[in-house]
Amino acid sequence: MSELLTSSTVDLYRALISQSASRIATRFAEVGRPSSGASRAELQTLVAAVDLAGPGVGASHAIREIDELFLEHAVWFHHPGYAAHLNCPVVLPAVAAESILAAVNPSVDTYDQSTVGTLMERRLIETAAGWVGFESGDGVFTSGGSQSNLHALFLAREAAIATSDLTRAEALPRLVLFATASSHFSVGKSAFLLGLAEDAVIEVGDDGEGRMLPEALDAAIAAASADGRVPMAVVATAGTTDRGVIDPLASIAEVTVQRGLWLHVDAAYGCGLLVSRRYRHLLAGIDRASSVTVDFHKSFFQPVSSSALLVREPRDLAAGAWHADYLNPLENEEPNQVDKSLQTTRRFDALKLWSTLRAIGPHGVGDMFDAVIDLAAEASDLVEEDPELELVGRTQLSTVLFRVRPEGVGTEEQDRLVAAVRRVLFESGRALVAKTVVDGRPCLKLTLLNPQTTLDDVRIILGTVKDAATTLAGIDDELGVVGAKA
Ligand SMILES: *Cc1c(COP(=O)(O)O)cnc(C)c1O
């Protein structure tokens, strides 16, 4: 029997989906830590042992195996012990919509493949553009913030070339963009992919905590122009990945408007503020941007992928339009979203956000983001008050950067403990934290994105961190192996 989803296999569909739902439900009810802690060697052996060349074991058996392999060893972002990266627990209406999507399998590249889906996506784009303050903005859903940033900088590049009196070949090596050292790595990568010069990303000074200084920006633009370079865009970050701080958007917009420059706001992390009742003011000035990246799969609690690029001027998107006779010929009047996207076949990710907004409303999402912002502030206080811990700056969103300092441990050893502690925790599977480097020194990072995580949960993570550090510092005294483990 064919195991495709067709009208003759609806019973199999029901059975498989309920089998999957029941496996997932059991895991969610019973999972006791964010990951199994199995070693890579163990996992490699389990993965290699699966026969992918044979005739198959049947769908039900395959799902059972996935439960035993994937779900057994998955990383659980909903678990309060997960506090590493910008992965969020997901809202249920979005999960349900995702399973609908998978079954229907629409693609929103052309209208004739998606019809009402295209119109729903466009309505959501208008809604999100409205949250930003773009009166008649446009945009498109993308695979993620990195793609949105690449797309935005591509549009900025095209606009800069069009308005300069240089040819494309003359302009390319001269184009420059401005961002701080804390901007996301996809900014530098985009400049590379867009064929800009190696020194095209000009680093703008910050306030010591990662926020761009508008005066430094203005001076950097003037210096680059005097140098014969062609300023193309300014990338401001609304929620830096590590510190969770927000560039002063209104003052930056003053500079970009004055200089006639494209302002791109990377709000991949901070976009949840758009629907916040209490913290929306942190994004003041975002409406003056030319383009904005929003990652619904970060602060809107959506399953990956769900992200969008929004633009203030709909015509700006036309720079990426390309035509194919079979798909979107020039004379076609249907609203083909492929004209606006870098992708062709594209997921109808908008459906998940749609079901979320209908289920709990934008403020329902915003309240959840507010809760993790408040939690991070309280967690920062906890760290600050603890003599065994050292807080590394304050966030405006939901990260907590810190180091451990067991008694009698100096700076150098403190730095070495960062990687060692993270690894011990990772291998235990009990609590997952991240590590990063701030101002040249390593530190641990909690990214809090679970509105149900309590301060007591954070206390438990911090306790685990301190225990690991104390043990490692002891080992270090006797054997000197912390550095080796790191
Ligand atoms: C996560 C992040 C990105 C990249 O988004 P992806 O969805 O992971 O591609 C871009 N910018 C910032 C500030 C981010 O935090």
Coordinates of C-alpha atoms and ligand atoms in Angstrom, one line a residue:
M1 CA 0.0 0.0 0.0
S2 CA 1.2 3.5 -0.8
E3 CA 2.0 5.5 2.3
L4 CA 1.5 8.8 0.5
L5 CA -1.2 11.1 1.9
T6 CA -4.2 10.6 -0.5
S7 CA -7.9 10.3 -0.2
S8 CA -7.5 6.5 0.2
T9 CA -5.0 6.8 3.1
V10 CA -6.9 9.1 5.5
D11 CA -7.1 6.3 8.1
L12 CA -3.4 5.8 8.0
Y13 CA -3.0 9.5 8.3
R14 CA -5.1 9.6 11.4
A15 CA -3.3 6.7 13.0
L16 CA 0.2 8.1 12.3
I17 CA -0.6 11.6 13.4
S18 CA -2.2 10.4 16.6
Q19 CA 0.7 8.0 17.2
S20 CA 3.1 11.0 16.7
A21 CA 1.0 13.2 18.9
S22 CA 0.9 10.6 21.6
R23 CA 4.7 10.0 21.5
I24 CA 5.3 13.8 21.7
A25 CA 2.8 14.2 24.5
T26 CA 4.4 11.5 26.6
R27 CA 7.9 13.1 26.1
F28 CA 6.6 16.5 27.0
A29 CA 4.9 15.1 30.1
E30 CA 7.9 13.1 31.2
V31 CA 11.1 14.6 30.0
G32 CA 13.2 15.5 33.1
R33 CA 16.1 17.4 31.6
P34 CA 16.8 19.4 28.5
S35 CA 18.9 16.7 26.8
S36 CA 19.9 13.1 27.3
G37 CA 23.6 14.0 27.6
A38 CA 24.5 11.1 25.4
S39 CA 28.0 11.5 23.9
R40 CA 28.5 12.2 20.2
A41 CA 30.2 8.8 19.8
E42 CA 27.1 7.1 21.2
L43 CA 24.8 9.1 19.0
Q44 CA 26.9 8.5 16.0
T45 CA 26.7 4.7 16.6
L46 CA 22.9 4.9 16.9
V47 CA 22.5 6.9 13.8
A48 CA 24.8 4.7 11.8
A49 CA 23.0 1.5 12.8
V50 CA 19.8 2.5 11.1
D51 CA 19.2 0.8 7.7
L52 CA 18.4 3.4 5.1
A53 CA 18.8 1.1 2.1
G54 CA 16.4 -1.7 2.9
P55 CA 12.8 -2.0 1.8
G56 CA 11.4 -0.1 4.8
V57 CA 9.8 -1.1 8.1
G58 CA 6.4 0.6 7.7
A59 CA 5.3 4.0 8.8
S60 CA 4.3 3.1 12.3
H61 CA 7.5 1.4 13.0
A62 CA 9.5 4.3 11.5
I63 CA 7.7 6.7 13.9
R64 CA 8.4 4.5 16.8
E65 CA 12.1 4.5 15.9
I66 CA 12.1 8.2 15.6
D67 CA 10.8 8.4 19.1
E68 CA 13.5 6.1 20.4
L69 CA 16.3 7.9 18.4
F70 CA 15.4 11.5 17.9
L71 CA 13.0 12.3 20.7
E72 CA 15.1 10.3 23.2
H73 CA 18.1 12.5 22.5
A74 CA 16.5 15.8 21.3
V75 CA 17.3 19.1 22.9
W76 CA 14.1 20.3 24.7
F77 CA 13.8 24.1 24.5
H78 CA 10.6 24.0 26.7
H79 CA 12.5 22.6 29.6
P80 CA 13.4 25.2 32.2
G81 CA 17.0 23.8 32.3
Y82 CA 17.4 25.0 28.7
A83 CA 18.9 28.5 28.7
A84 CA 21.6 28.4 26.0
H85 CA 20.7 29.9 22.6
L86 CA 17.9 31.9 21.0
N87 CA 15.6 28.9 20.7
C88 CA 12.2 29.4 22.0
P89 CA 9.6 27.0 23.3
V90 CA 6.7 27.0 20.8
V91 CA 3.1 28.1 21.2
L92 CA 0.6 25.3 20.6
P93 CA -1.6 27.0 18.0
A94 CA 1.5 27.3 15.8
V95 CA 2.4 23.7 16.4
A96 CA -1.0 22.6 15.2
A97 CA -0.7 24.9 12.2
E98 CA 2.7 23.4 11.3
S99 CA 1.2 19.9 11.1
I100 CA -1.6 21.2 8.8
L101 CA 1.1 22.8 6.7
A102 CA 3.0 19.6 6.3
A103 CA 0.0 17.7 5.2
V104 CA -1.2 20.3 2.6
N105 CA 2.3 21.1 1.5
P106 CA 1.6 24.5 -0.2
S107 CA 4.3 26.7 -1.6
V108 CA 3.8 30.4 -1.5
D109 CA 6.0 31.3 -4.5
T110 CA 3.2 31.8 -6.9
Y111 CA -0.5 32.6 -6.4
D112 CA -1.7 29.7 -8.4
Q113 CA 0.0 27.3 -6.0
S114 CA -1.3 28.9 -2.8
T115 CA -4.2 31.2 -3.6
V116 CA -5.7 32.1 -0.2
G117 CA -2.3 31.3 1.4
T118 CA -0.7 34.1 -0.5
L119 CA -3.4 36.5 0.6
M120 CA -3.0 35.4 4.2
E121 CA 0.8 35.9 4.1
R122 CA 0.3 39.3 2.5
R123 CA -2.2 40.3 5.2
L124 CA 0.3 39.2 7.9
I125 CA 3.1 41.2 6.3
E126 CA 0.8 44.3 6.3
T127 CA 0.1 43.6 9.9
A128 CA 3.7 43.2 10.9
A129 CA 4.7 46.3 8.9
G130 CA 2.0 48.1 10.8
W131 CA 3.5 47.1 14.1
V132 CA 6.8 48.6 12.9
G133 CA 5.0 51.8 11.9
F134 CA 5.4 51.5 8.1
E135 CA 2.2 53.0 6.8
S136 CA 2.2 51.1 3.5
G137 CA 5.1 48.8 3.9
D138 CA 5.7 45.4 2.3
G139 CA 7.9 42.4 2.8
V140 CA 8.1 38.7 2.6
F141 CA 8.5 35.7 4.9
T142 CA 12.0 34.2 4.9
S143 CA 13.8 31.2 6.3
G144 CA 15.4 33.2 9.1
G145 CA 17.1 36.4 10.2
S146 CA 20.3 35.6 8.3
Q147 CA 18.4 35.4 5.1
S148 CA 16.4 38.5 5.9
N149 CA 19.6 40.4 6.6
L150 CA 21.2 39.2 3.3
H151 CA 18.0 40.2 1.5
A152 CA 17.9 43.7 3.1
L153 CA 21.5 44.4 2.3
F154 CA 21.0 43.2 -1.3
L155 CA 18.2 45.7 -1.7
A156 CA 20.4 48.4 -0.1
R157 CA 23.2 47.5 -2.4
E158 CA 20.9 47.8 -5.4
A159 CA 19.5 51.1 -4.2
A160 CA 23.0 52.5 -3.6
I161 CA 24.2 51.5 -7.1
A162 CA 21.1 52.9 -8.7
T163 CA 21.5 56.3 -7.0
S164 CA 25.3 56.6 -7.5
D165 CA 26.6 57.8 -10.8
L166 CA 29.0 54.8 -10.9
T167 CA 28.7 51.7 -13.0
R168 CA 28.0 48.4 -11.0
A169 CA 31.7 47.4 -11.5
E170 CA 32.9 50.8 -10.3
A171 CA 30.6 50.9 -7.3
L172 CA 31.0 47.3 -5.9
P173 CA 34.5 47.7 -4.5
R174 CA 33.7 51.1 -3.0
L175 CA 30.5 50.3 -1.3
V176 CA 30.6 50.2 2.5
L177 CA 28.1 49.6 5.3
F178 CA 28.2 50.5 9.0
A179 CA 27.5 48.3 12.0
T180 CA 28.9 47.8 15.5
A181 CA 31.2 44.9 16.6
S182 CA 28.1 43.4 18.2
S183 CA 26.1 43.2 15.0
H184 CA 25.1 39.6 14.0
F185 CA 27.7 37.6 12.0
S186 CA 25.3 37.4 9.1
V187 CA 26.0 41.1 8.4
G188 CA 29.6 40.4 7.6
K189 CA 28.8 37.2 5.8
S190 CA 26.2 39.1 3.7
A191 CA 28.7 41.7 2.7
F192 CA 30.9 38.8 1.5
L193 CA 28.1 37.1 -0.4
L194 CA 27.1 40.4 -2.0
G195 CA 30.6 40.7 -3.5
L196 CA 31.6 43.8 -1.5
A197 CA 35.2 44.5 -0.7
E198 CA 36.8 42.8 2.3
D199 CA 36.9 46.0 4.3
A200 CA 33.3 46.9 3.4
V201 CA 31.9 46.5 6.9
I202 CA 33.0 49.6 8.9
E203 CA 32.8 49.0 12.6
V204 CA 31.2 51.9 14.4
G205 CA 32.2 52.6 18.0
D206 CA 29.8 51.7 20.8
D207 CA 29.0 52.9 24.4
G208 CA 31.0 50.2 26.0
E209 CA 28.0 47.9 26.3
G210 CA 27.5 47.3 22.6
R211 CA 25.1 50.1 21.6
M212 CA 26.1 52.1 18.6
L213 CA 27.1 55.7 19.2
P214 CA 25.3 58.0 16.7
E215 CA 28.1 60.6 16.7
A216 CA 30.6 57.9 15.9
L217 CA 28.4 56.7 13.1
D218 CA 28.1 60.1 11.6
A219 CA 31.9 60.6 11.8
A220 CA 32.5 57.1 10.3
I221 CA 30.2 57.9 7.3
A222 CA 31.9 61.2 6.7
A223 CA 35.4 59.6 6.9
A224 CA 34.4 56.9 4.5
S225 CA 32.9 59.3 2.0
A226 CA 36.0 61.5 2.2
D227 CA 38.0 58.4 1.5
G228 CA 36.2 57.9 -1.8
R229 CA 34.0 55.0 -0.5
V230 CA 30.2 54.8 -1.2
P231 CA 28.1 54.4 1.9
M232 CA 25.4 51.9 1.2
A233 CA 23.6 51.1 4.5
V234 CA 23.7 51.3 8.3
V235 CA 22.8 48.2 10.2
A236 CA 21.4 48.9 13.6
T237 CA 20.7 46.0 15.9
A238 CA 17.5 45.8 18.0
G239 CA 18.6 43.2 20.4
T240 CA 22.2 42.1 20.1
T241 CA 22.6 38.3 20.2
D242 CA 24.9 38.3 23.3
R243 CA 24.1 41.3 25.4
G244 CA 20.5 41.8 24.2
V245 CA 21.0 45.5 23.9
I246 CA 19.3 47.8 21.5
D247 CA 21.1 50.4 19.4
P248 CA 19.6 54.0 19.8
L249 CA 17.3 53.7 16.8
A250 CA 15.9 57.2 16.8
S251 CA 19.2 59.0 17.0
I252 CA 20.7 56.6 14.3
A253 CA 17.7 57.4 12.1
E254 CA 18.5 61.1 12.4
V255 CA 21.9 60.4 11.0
T256 CA 20.7 58.1 8.2
V257 CA 17.8 60.4 7.1
Q258 CA 20.1 63.4 7.1
R259 CA 22.6 61.5 5.0
G260 CA 20.1 59.8 2.8
L261 CA 21.3 56.4 3.8
W262 CA 19.5 53.1 4.0
L263 CA 18.8 52.1 7.6
H264 CA 18.4 48.4 8.2
V265 CA 17.2 47.4 11.7
D266 CA 18.1 43.8 12.6
A267 CA 15.3 43.0 15.1
A268 CA 15.7 39.3 14.8
Y269 CA 15.8 39.0 18.6
G270 CA 14.0 42.2 19.7
C271 CA 11.0 41.9 17.4
G272 CA 8.8 40.6 20.2
L273 CA 8.9 44.2 21.6
L274 CA 6.7 45.2 18.6
V275 CA 3.8 43.6 20.3
S276 CA 4.8 44.3 23.9
R277 CA 2.5 46.4 26.0
R278 CA 5.3 47.4 28.4
Y279 CA 8.5 47.6 26.4
R280 CA 7.5 48.7 22.9
H281 CA 9.2 52.1 23.6
L282 CA 12.6 50.4 23.4
L283 CA 12.0 50.3 19.6
A284 CA 11.2 54.0 19.2
G285 CA 12.5 55.2 15.8
I286 CA 12.2 51.8 14.1
D287 CA 9.5 53.2 11.8
R288 CA 12.2 55.4 10.1
A289 CA 14.1 52.4 8.9
S290 CA 14.1 51.4 5.3
S291 CA 14.0 47.7 6.2
V292 CA 13.6 45.5 9.3
T293 CA 14.4 41.9 10.0
V294 CA 12.0 40.1 12.3
D295 CA 12.5 36.5 13.6
F296 CA 9.2 35.2 14.7
H297 CA 11.0 32.0 15.6
K298 CA 12.8 33.8 18.3
S299 CA 10.6 36.2 20.3
F300 CA 7.2 35.3 18.9
F301 CA 7.5 31.7 20.1
Q302 CA 7.1 30.2 16.6
P303 CA 8.4 26.9 15.3
V304 CA 11.5 27.2 13.0
S305 CA 11.2 28.6 10.4
S306 CA 9.2 31.8 10.7
S307 CA 10.9 35.1 9.9
A308 CA 10.3 38.1 7.7
L309 CA 12.0 41.0 6.0
L310 CA 9.8 44.1 6.1
V311 CA 10.4 47.2 3.9
R312 CA 9.0 50.7 4.2
E313 CA 8.8 51.3 0.4
P314 CA 7.2 48.4 -1.4
R315 CA 9.0 49.4 -4.6
D316 CA 12.4 48.6 -3.0
L317 CA 11.6 44.9 -3.2
A318 CA 11.4 45.0 -7.0
A319 CA 15.2 45.0 -7.2
G320 CA 15.1 41.2 -6.7
A321 CA 12.4 40.4 -9.2
W322 CA 13.3 37.9 -11.9
H323 CA 11.0 36.3 -14.4
A324 CA 10.6 32.8 -15.8
D325 CA 8.0 31.9 -18.4
Y326 CA 6.8 28.8 -16.5
L327 CA 6.4 30.6 -13.2
N328 CA 5.9 34.3 -13.1
P329 CA 6.0 35.8 -16.6
L330 CA 6.1 39.5 -16.9
E331 CA 2.6 39.9 -18.1
N332 CA 1.1 37.9 -15.2
E333 CA -1.1 40.0 -12.9
E334 CA -1.4 37.5 -10.1
P335 CA 0.3 38.5 -6.8
N336 CA 3.3 36.2 -7.1
Q337 CA 5.4 36.5 -3.9
V338 CA 8.3 34.9 -5.7
D339 CA 8.8 38.3 -7.3
K340 CA 9.7 39.6 -3.8
S341 CA 11.7 36.6 -2.4
L342 CA 15.2 35.2 -2.8
Q343 CA 13.6 31.7 -2.6
T344 CA 11.4 30.0 -5.1
T345 CA 9.5 27.1 -3.5
R346 CA 8.8 28.6 -0.1
R347 CA 7.0 27.3 3.1
F348 CA 3.7 28.9 4.1
D349 CA 5.3 29.8 7.5
A350 CA 2.8 32.6 7.9
L351 CA 0.1 30.1 8.8
K352 CA 1.7 29.5 12.2
L353 CA 1.8 33.1 13.1
W354 CA -1.7 33.5 11.8
S355 CA -3.1 30.8 14.1
T356 CA -1.1 32.3 17.0
L357 CA -2.5 35.8 16.5
R358 CA -6.0 34.4 16.2
A359 CA -5.6 32.2 19.3
I360 CA -4.0 34.6 21.7
G361 CA -3.7 38.0 20.0
P362 CA -0.5 40.1 19.5
H363 CA -0.5 41.2 23.1
G364 CA -0.7 37.5 24.2
V365 CA 2.7 37.1 22.5
G366 CA 4.0 40.4 23.8
D367 CA 3.1 39.5 27.4
M368 CA 5.1 36.3 27.0
F369 CA 8.1 38.2 25.8
D370 CA 7.7 40.8 28.6
A371 CA 7.7 37.8 31.1
V372 CA 11.2 36.7 29.9
I373 CA 12.5 40.2 30.0
D374 CA 11.4 40.6 33.6
L375 CA 12.8 37.2 34.4
A376 CA 16.2 38.2 33.0
A377 CA 16.3 41.3 35.1
E378 CA 15.6 39.3 38.2
A379 CA 18.1 36.7 37.2
S380 CA 20.7 39.4 36.7
D381 CA 20.0 40.6 40.2
L382 CA 20.5 37.1 41.5
V383 CA 23.9 36.9 39.8
E384 CA 24.9 40.3 41.0
E385 CA 24.2 39.5 44.6
D386 CA 26.0 36.2 44.5
P387 CA 29.7 36.5 45.6
E388 CA 30.6 33.3 43.6
L389 CA 29.2 34.9 40.4
E390 CA 30.1 38.0 38.4
L391 CA 27.5 39.7 36.2
V392 CA 28.9 41.0 32.8
G393 CA 26.7 43.9 32.0
R394 CA 22.9 44.3 31.9
T395 CA 20.6 43.3 29.1
Q396 CA 17.6 45.1 27.7
L397 CA 16.1 41.8 26.6
S398 CA 16.5 38.4 28.1
T399 CA 20.2 37.3 28.2
V400 CA 22.3 37.0 31.3
L401 CA 26.1 37.2 30.8
F402 CA 28.2 36.1 33.7
R403 CA 31.3 34.3 35.0
V404 CA 31.9 32.0 37.9
R405 CA 34.5 32.9 40.5
P406 CA 34.9 30.2 43.1
E407 CA 36.9 31.3 46.1
G408 CA 40.6 31.9 45.5
V409 CA 40.3 31.7 41.7
G410 CA 42.0 34.4 39.6
T411 CA 41.0 36.0 36.3
E412 CA 42.8 33.6 34.1
E413 CA 41.3 30.6 35.7
Q414 CA 37.9 32.2 35.7
D415 CA 38.2 32.5 32.0
R416 CA 39.2 28.9 31.6
L417 CA 36.3 27.7 33.7
V418 CA 33.8 29.2 31.2
A419 CA 34.3 26.5 28.5
A420 CA 34.9 23.8 31.1
V421 CA 31.7 24.5 33.0
R422 CA 29.6 24.7 29.9
R423 CA 31.0 21.4 28.7
V424 CA 30.3 19.6 32.1
L425 CA 26.7 20.9 32.0
F426 CA 26.3 19.9 28.3
E427 CA 27.6 16.4 29.0
S428 CA 25.3 16.0 32.0
G429 CA 22.2 17.1 30.0
R430 CA 20.8 18.7 33.2
A431 CA 21.2 22.3 32.2
L432 CA 22.2 23.9 29.0
V433 CA 23.9 27.2 28.9
A434 CA 25.9 29.0 26.2
K435 CA 29.3 30.6 26.2
T436 CA 30.5 33.6 24.3
V437 CA 33.2 36.3 24.4
V438 CA 32.6 39.8 25.6
D439 CA 35.2 42.5 25.4
G440 CA 37.9 39.9 24.7
R441 CA 37.0 37.7 27.7
P442 CA 34.9 34.5 27.7
C443 CA 31.7 34.4 29.7
L444 CA 28.7 32.2 30.2
K445 CA 25.4 33.1 28.8
L446 CA 21.8 32.3 29.7
T447 CA 19.3 33.1 27.0
L448 CA 15.9 33.1 28.7
L449 CA 13.0 32.6 26.3
N450 CA 10.7 30.5 28.3
P451 CA 7.9 32.5 29.9
Q452 CA 7.1 29.6 32.2
T453 CA 10.7 29.4 33.6
T454 CA 10.7 30.8 37.2
L455 CA 13.4 32.5 39.2
D456 CA 13.8 29.2 41.1
D457 CA 14.5 27.4 37.9
V458 CA 17.2 30.0 37.2
R459 CA 18.5 29.4 40.7
I460 CA 18.9 25.7 40.0
I461 CA 20.8 26.4 36.8
L462 CA 23.1 28.8 38.6
G463 CA 23.6 26.3 41.4
T464 CA 24.6 23.6 38.9
V465 CA 27.0 26.1 37.3
K466 CA 28.6 26.9 40.6
D467 CA 28.9 23.3 41.7
A468 CA 30.6 22.4 38.4
A469 CA 33.0 25.3 38.7
T470 CA 33.9 24.4 42.3
T471 CA 34.6 20.8 41.3
L472 CA 36.6 21.9 38.3
A473 CA 38.6 24.5 40.2
G474 CA 39.4 21.7 42.7
I475 CA 40.5 19.4 39.9
D476 CA 42.5 22.2 38.5
D477 CA 44.4 22.7 41.7
E478 CA 45.4 19.1 41.9
L479 CA 45.8 18.1 38.3
G480 CA 45.7 21.2 36.2
V481 CA 43.2 19.7 33.7
V482 CA 40.7 22.5 33.4
G483 CA 42.6 24.0 30.5
A484 CA 42.9 20.6 28.9
K485 CA 39.2 19.9 29.1
A486 CA 38.3 23.3 27.8
Ligands
LIG1 C1 19.6 35.0 15.5 C2 19.9 36.3 14.9 C3 20.1 36.5 13.5 C4 20.0 35.3 12.6 O1 18.7 34.7 12.5 P1 18.5 33.2 12.0 O2 17.1 33.1 12.1 O3 19.3 32.3 13.0 O4 19.1 33.1 10.6 C5 20.3 37.7 13.0 N1 20.5 38.8 13.8 C6 20.4 38.7 15.1 C7 20.6 39.9 16.0 C8 20.1 37.4 15.7 O5 20.1 37.3 17.1

